[in-house]
Short mmCIF file of C-alpha atoms in Angstrom, two decimals:
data_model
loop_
_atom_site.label_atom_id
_atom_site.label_comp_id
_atom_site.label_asym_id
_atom_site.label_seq_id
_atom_site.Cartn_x
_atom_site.Cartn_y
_atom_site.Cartn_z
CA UNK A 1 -10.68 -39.29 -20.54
CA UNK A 2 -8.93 -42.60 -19.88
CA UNK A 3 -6.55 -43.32 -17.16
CA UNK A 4 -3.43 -42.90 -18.94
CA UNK A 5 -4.85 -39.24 -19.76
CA UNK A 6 -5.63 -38.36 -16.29
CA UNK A 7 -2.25 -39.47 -15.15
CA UNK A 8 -0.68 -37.30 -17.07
CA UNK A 9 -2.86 -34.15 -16.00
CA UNK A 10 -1.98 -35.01 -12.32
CA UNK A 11 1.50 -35.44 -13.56
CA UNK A 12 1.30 -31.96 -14.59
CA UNK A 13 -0.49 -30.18 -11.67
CA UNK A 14 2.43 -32.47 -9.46
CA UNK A 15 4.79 -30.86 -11.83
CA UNK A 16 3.53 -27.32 -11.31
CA UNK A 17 2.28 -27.26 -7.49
CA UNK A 18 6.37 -27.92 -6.90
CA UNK A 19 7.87 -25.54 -8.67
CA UNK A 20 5.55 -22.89 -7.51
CA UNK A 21 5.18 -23.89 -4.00
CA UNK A 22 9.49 -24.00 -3.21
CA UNK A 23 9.03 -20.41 -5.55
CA UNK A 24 9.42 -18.00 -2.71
CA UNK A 25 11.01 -14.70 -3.16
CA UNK A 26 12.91 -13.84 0.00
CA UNK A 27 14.52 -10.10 -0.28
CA UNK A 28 18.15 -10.19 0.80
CA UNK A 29 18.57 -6.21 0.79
CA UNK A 30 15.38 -5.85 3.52
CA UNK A 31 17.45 -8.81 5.75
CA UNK A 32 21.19 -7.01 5.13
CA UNK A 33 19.82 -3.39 5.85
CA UNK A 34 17.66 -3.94 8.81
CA UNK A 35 19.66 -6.52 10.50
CA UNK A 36 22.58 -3.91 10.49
CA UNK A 37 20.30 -0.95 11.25
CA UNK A 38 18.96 -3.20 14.32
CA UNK A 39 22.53 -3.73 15.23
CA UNK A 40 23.54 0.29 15.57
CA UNK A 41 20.75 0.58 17.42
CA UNK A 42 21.51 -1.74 19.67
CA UNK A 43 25.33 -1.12 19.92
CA UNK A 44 24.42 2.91 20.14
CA UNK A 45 21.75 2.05 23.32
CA UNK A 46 24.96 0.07 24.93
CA UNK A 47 26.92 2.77 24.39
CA UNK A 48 24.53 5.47 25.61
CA UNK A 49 24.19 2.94 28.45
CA UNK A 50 27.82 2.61 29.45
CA UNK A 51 28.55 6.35 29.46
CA UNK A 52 25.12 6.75 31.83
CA UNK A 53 26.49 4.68 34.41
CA UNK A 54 30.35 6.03 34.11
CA UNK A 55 28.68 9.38 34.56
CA UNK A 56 30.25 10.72 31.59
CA UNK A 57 27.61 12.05 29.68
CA UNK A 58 25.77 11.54 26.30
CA UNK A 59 27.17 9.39 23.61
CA UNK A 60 28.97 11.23 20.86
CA UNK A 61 26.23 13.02 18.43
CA UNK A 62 27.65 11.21 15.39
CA UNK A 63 26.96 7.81 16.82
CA UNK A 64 23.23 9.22 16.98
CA UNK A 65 23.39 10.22 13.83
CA UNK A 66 24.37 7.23 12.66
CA UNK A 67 21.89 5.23 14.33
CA UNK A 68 19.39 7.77 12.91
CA UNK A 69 20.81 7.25 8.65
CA UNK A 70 20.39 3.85 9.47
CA UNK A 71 17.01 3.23 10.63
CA UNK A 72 16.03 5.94 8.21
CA UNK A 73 17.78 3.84 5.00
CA UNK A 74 15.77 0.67 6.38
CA UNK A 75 12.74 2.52 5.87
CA UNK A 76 13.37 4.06 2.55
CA UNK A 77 15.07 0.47 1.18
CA UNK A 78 11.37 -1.03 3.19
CA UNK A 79 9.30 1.37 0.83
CA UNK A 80 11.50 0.65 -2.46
CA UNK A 81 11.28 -3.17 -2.17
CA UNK A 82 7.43 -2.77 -1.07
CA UNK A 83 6.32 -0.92 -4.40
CA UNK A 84 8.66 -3.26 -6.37
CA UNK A 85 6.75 -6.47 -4.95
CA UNK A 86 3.62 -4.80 -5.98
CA UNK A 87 4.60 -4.42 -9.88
CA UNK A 88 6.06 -7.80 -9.96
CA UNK A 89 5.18 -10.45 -12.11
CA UNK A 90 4.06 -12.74 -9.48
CA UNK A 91 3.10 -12.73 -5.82
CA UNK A 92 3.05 -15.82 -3.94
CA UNK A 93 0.45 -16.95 -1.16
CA UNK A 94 3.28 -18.11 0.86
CA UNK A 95 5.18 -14.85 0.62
CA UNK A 96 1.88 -12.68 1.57
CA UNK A 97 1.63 -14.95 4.83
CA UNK A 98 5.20 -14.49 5.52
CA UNK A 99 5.14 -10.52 4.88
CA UNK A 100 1.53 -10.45 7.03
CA UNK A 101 3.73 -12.61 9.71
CA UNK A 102 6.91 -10.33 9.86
CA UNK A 103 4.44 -7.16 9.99
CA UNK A 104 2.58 -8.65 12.97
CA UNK A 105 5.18 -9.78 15.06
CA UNK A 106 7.68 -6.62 14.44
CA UNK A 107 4.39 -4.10 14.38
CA UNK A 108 3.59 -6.17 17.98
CA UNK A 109 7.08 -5.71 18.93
CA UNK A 110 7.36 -1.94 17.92
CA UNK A 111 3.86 -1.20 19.79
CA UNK A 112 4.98 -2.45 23.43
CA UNK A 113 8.23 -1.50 23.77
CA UNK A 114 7.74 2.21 22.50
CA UNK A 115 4.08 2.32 24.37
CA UNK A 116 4.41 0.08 27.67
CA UNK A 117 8.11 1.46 28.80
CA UNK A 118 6.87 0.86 32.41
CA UNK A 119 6.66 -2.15 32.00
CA UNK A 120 9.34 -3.05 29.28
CA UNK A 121 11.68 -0.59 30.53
CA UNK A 122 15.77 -1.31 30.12
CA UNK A 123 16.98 -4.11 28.23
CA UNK A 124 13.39 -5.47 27.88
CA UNK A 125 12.65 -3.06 24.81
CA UNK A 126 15.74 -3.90 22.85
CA UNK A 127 15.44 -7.32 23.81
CA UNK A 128 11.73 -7.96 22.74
CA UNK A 129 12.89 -6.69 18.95
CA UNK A 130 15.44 -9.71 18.98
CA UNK A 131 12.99 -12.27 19.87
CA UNK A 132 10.38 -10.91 17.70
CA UNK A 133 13.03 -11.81 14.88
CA UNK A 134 13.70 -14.90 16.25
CA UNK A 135 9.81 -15.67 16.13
CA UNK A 136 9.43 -14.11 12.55
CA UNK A 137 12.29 -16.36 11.14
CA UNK A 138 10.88 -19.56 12.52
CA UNK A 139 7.80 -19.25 10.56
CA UNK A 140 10.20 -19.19 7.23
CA UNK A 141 11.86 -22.07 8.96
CA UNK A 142 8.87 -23.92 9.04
CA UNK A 143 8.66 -23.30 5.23
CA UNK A 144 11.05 -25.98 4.94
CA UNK A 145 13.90 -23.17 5.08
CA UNK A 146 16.89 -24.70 7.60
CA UNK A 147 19.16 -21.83 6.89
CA UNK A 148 16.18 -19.70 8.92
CA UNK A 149 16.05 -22.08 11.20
CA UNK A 150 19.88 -21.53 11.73
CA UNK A 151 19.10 -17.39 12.42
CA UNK A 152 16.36 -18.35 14.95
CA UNK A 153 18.70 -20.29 16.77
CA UNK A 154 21.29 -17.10 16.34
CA UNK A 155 18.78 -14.68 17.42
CA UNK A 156 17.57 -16.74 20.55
CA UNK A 157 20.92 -17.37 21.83
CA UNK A 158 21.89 -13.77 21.54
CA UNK A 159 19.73 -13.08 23.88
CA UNK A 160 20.29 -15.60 26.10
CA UNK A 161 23.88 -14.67 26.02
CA UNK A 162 22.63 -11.33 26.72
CA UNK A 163 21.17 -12.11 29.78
CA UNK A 164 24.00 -13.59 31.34
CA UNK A 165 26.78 -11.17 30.38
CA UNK A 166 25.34 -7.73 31.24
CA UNK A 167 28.30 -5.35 30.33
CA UNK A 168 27.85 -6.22 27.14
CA UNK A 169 24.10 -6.56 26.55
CA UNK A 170 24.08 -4.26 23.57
CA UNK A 171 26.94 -5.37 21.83
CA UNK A 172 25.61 -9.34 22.00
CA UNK A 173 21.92 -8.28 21.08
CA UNK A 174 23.64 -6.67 17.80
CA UNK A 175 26.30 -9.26 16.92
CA UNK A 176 22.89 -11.45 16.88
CA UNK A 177 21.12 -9.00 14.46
CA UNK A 178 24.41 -8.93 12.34
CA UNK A 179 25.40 -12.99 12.67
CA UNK A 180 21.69 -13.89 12.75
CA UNK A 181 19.45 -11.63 10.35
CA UNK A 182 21.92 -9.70 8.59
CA UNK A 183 23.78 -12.79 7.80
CA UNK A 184 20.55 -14.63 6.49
CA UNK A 185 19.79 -11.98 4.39
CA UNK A 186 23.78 -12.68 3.11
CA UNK A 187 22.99 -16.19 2.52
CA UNK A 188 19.67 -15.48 0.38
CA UNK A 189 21.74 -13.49 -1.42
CA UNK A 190 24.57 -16.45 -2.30
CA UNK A 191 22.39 -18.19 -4.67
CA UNK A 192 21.63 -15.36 -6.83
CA UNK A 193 24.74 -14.86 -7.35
CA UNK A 194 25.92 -18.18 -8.38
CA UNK A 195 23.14 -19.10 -10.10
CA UNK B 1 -23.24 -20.39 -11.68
CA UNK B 2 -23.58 -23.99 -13.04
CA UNK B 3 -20.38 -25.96 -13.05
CA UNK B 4 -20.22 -28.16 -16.44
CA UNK B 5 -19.30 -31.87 -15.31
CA UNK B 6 -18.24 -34.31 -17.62
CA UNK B 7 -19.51 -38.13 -16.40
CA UNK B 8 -17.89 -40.86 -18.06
CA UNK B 9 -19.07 -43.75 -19.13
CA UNK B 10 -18.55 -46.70 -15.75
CA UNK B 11 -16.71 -48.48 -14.89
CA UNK B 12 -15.41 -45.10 -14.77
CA UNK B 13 -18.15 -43.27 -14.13
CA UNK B 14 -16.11 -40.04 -12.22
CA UNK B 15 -17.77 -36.65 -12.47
CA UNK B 16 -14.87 -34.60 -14.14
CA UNK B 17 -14.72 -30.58 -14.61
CA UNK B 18 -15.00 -30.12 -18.23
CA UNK B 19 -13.20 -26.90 -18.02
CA UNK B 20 -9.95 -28.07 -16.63
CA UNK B 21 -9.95 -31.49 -19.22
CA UNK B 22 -7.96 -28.63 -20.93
CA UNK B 23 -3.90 -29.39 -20.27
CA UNK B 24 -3.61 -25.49 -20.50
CA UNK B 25 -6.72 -24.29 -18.57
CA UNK B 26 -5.81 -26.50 -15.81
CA UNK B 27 -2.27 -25.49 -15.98
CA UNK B 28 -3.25 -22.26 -15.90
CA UNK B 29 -5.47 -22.47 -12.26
CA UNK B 30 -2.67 -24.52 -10.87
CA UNK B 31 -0.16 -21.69 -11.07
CA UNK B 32 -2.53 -19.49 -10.11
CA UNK B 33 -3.45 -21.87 -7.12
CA UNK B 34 -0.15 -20.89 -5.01
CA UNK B 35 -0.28 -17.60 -6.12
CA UNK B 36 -2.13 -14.14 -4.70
CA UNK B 37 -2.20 -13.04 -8.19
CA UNK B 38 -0.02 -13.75 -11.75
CA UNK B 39 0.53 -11.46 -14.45
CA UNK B 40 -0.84 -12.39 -18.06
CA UNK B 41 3.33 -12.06 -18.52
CA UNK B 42 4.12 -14.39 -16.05
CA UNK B 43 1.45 -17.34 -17.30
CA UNK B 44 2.75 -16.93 -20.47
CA UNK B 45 5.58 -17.58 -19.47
CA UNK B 46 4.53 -20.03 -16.92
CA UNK B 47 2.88 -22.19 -19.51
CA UNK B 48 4.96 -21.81 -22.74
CA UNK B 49 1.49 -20.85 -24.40
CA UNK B 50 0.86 -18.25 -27.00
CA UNK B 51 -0.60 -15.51 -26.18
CA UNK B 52 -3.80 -15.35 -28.65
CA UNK B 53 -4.38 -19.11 -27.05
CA UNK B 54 -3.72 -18.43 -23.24
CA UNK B 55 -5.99 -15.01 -23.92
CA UNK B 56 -8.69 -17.41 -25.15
CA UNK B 57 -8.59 -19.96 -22.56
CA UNK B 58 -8.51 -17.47 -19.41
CA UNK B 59 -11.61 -16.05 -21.15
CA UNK B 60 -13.16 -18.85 -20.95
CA UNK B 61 -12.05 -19.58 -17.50
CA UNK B 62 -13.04 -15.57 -16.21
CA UNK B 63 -16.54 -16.72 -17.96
CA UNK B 64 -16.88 -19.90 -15.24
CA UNK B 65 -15.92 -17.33 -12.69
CA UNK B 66 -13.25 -19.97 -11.97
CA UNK B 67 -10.65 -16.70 -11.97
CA UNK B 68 -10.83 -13.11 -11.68
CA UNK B 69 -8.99 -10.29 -14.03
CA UNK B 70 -7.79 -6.78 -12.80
CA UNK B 71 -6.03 -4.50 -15.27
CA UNK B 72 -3.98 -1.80 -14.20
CA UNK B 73 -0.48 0.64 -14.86
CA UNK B 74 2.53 0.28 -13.60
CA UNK B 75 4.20 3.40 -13.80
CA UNK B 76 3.44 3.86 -17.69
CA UNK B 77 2.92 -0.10 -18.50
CA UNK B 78 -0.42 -1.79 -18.82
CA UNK B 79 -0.93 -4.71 -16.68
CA UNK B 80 -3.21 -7.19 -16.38
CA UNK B 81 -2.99 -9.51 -13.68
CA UNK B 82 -5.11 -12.91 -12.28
CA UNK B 83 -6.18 -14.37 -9.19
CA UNK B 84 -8.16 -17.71 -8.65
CA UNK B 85 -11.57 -17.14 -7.25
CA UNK B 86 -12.96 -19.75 -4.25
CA UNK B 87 -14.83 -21.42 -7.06
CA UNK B 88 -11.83 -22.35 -9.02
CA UNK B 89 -10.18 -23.31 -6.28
CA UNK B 90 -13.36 -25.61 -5.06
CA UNK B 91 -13.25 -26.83 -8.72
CA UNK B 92 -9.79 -27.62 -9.44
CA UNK B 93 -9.66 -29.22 -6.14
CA UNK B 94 -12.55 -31.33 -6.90
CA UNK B 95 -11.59 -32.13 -10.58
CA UNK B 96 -8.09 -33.88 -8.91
CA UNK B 97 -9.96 -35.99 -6.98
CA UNK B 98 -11.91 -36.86 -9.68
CA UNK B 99 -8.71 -37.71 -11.86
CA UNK B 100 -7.58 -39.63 -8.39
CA UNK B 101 -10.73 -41.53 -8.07
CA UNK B 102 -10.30 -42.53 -12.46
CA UNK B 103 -6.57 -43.75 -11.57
CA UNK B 104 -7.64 -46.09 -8.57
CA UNK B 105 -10.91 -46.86 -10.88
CA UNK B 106 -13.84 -46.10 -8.04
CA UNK B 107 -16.69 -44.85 -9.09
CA UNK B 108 -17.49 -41.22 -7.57
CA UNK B 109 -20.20 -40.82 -5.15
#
């Protein structure tokens, strides 16, 4: 092999290591549908929160309901895109860290608030789920990915905003789901359609 | 398993991987480099080969143990899909360098 030979092989791997590499297949359905089901949950907990203190009872049953059809089309829509992934053409190394990451921090997330309530009791469980999305998001930011980067910043300053402006805890905690994940999930979705 | 090496005459004497002096075998275990696993589809696809010719070549390379083969259904659809083993990956890793070390013209240790 002489050099002009081998410059054209490394030419080629160059060629092929960045086109596979920026090939990561985000899905903008599992974004859309669990940043809104997040957000019901949230705004169903304020509401369910606000009637506590005003003494006037439990929130109406079809905002539970709701909440329920929600979370419950997340998971179905979770299991649909899962078995798709596995008959796919391709599956990148990038996009198994990213689906191990998202599983570890929202599995971590789920865990502790549903099993420690003593200690994340309140706001705290609610809370945690934002900033596990806000951790999740900025390890596809670090992929190079600014529009992520964008929804971590969204998802830490809803809670932040939170914090400060307690009436409406629930209601901030989901606009950040909506604004934040939902709206990422949006934007992932942009392309495809243009293109 | 004994990796066949290529030495070249000096004053470029680099030790090359004679499997990947192939444009399409070494295409073939760069896509699969980034990958968990590829389809036979999608490297067809990938590398604009034919498929009698990619189906030869991947032999070859499932022979150095360079990648492994799984074939499976999808619903009704046969499937047969790759992944690069830690040898290939050790080998196409080393066989850069080698092309690296040609282009700046030092010999190889």
């Amino acid at each position: 092999m002489d050099r002009s030979e081998a410059h054209q092989h490394l030419e080629l791997v160059g060629k092929i290591l960045s086109r596979t590499e920026s090939r990561i297949e985000y899905v903008p359905s599992l974004f859309i549908v669990w940043g809104f089901a997040a957000a019901i949950s949230d705004i169903v907990w304020q509401v369910s929160s606000s009637a506590f203190r005003a003494g006037t009872g439990a929130p109406p049953s079809n905002l539970m309901w709701l909440a329920g059809a929600a979370f419950v089309i997340a998971v179905v829509n979770q299991i649909l895109v899962v078995r798709r992934m596995q008959s796919a053409d391709r599956r990148s190394l990038k996009g198994q860290q990213i689906g191990r990451m998202f599983g570890a921090t929202f599995g971590t997330a789920m865990i502790l608030a549903y099993g420690a309530p003593q200690i994340f009791h309140g706001w705290a469980g609610p809370t945690m789920f934002n900033a596990a999305a806000a951790i999740a998001l900025w390890f596809i930011a670090q992929q190079g990915d600014r529009r992520a980067g964008v929804a971590t910043g969204v998802m830490i300053a809803s809670i932040l905003a939170a914090a400060w402006y307690e009436p409406l805890r629930g209601y901030i905690l989901a606009a950040g789901w909506i604004v934040g994940y939902a709206g990422l999930g949006v934007a992932y979705a942009m392309p495809r359609r243009n293109g | 398993m004994v990796t066949p090496v290529l030495v070249l005459p000096t004053p470029c004497r680099v030790a090359m991987d004679e499997l990947l002096l192939s444009k399409l075998r070494l295409s073939v275990v760069a896509e699969l480099l980034t990958c968990e696993w590829a389809t036979f589809a999608d490297l067809t696809r990938a590398t604009g080969a034919t498929v009698g010719n990619l189906g030869a070549h991947i032999g070859k390379l499932i022979e150095a143990g360079y990648i492994d083969e799984e074939k499976r259904f999808v619903g009704r659809r046969p499937q047969t899909r790759y992944r690069l083993t830690a040898s290939g990956r050790s080998a196409f890793a080393n066989h850069v360098q080698a092309l690296q070390k040609l282009l700046e013209g030092t010999p190889s240790s």
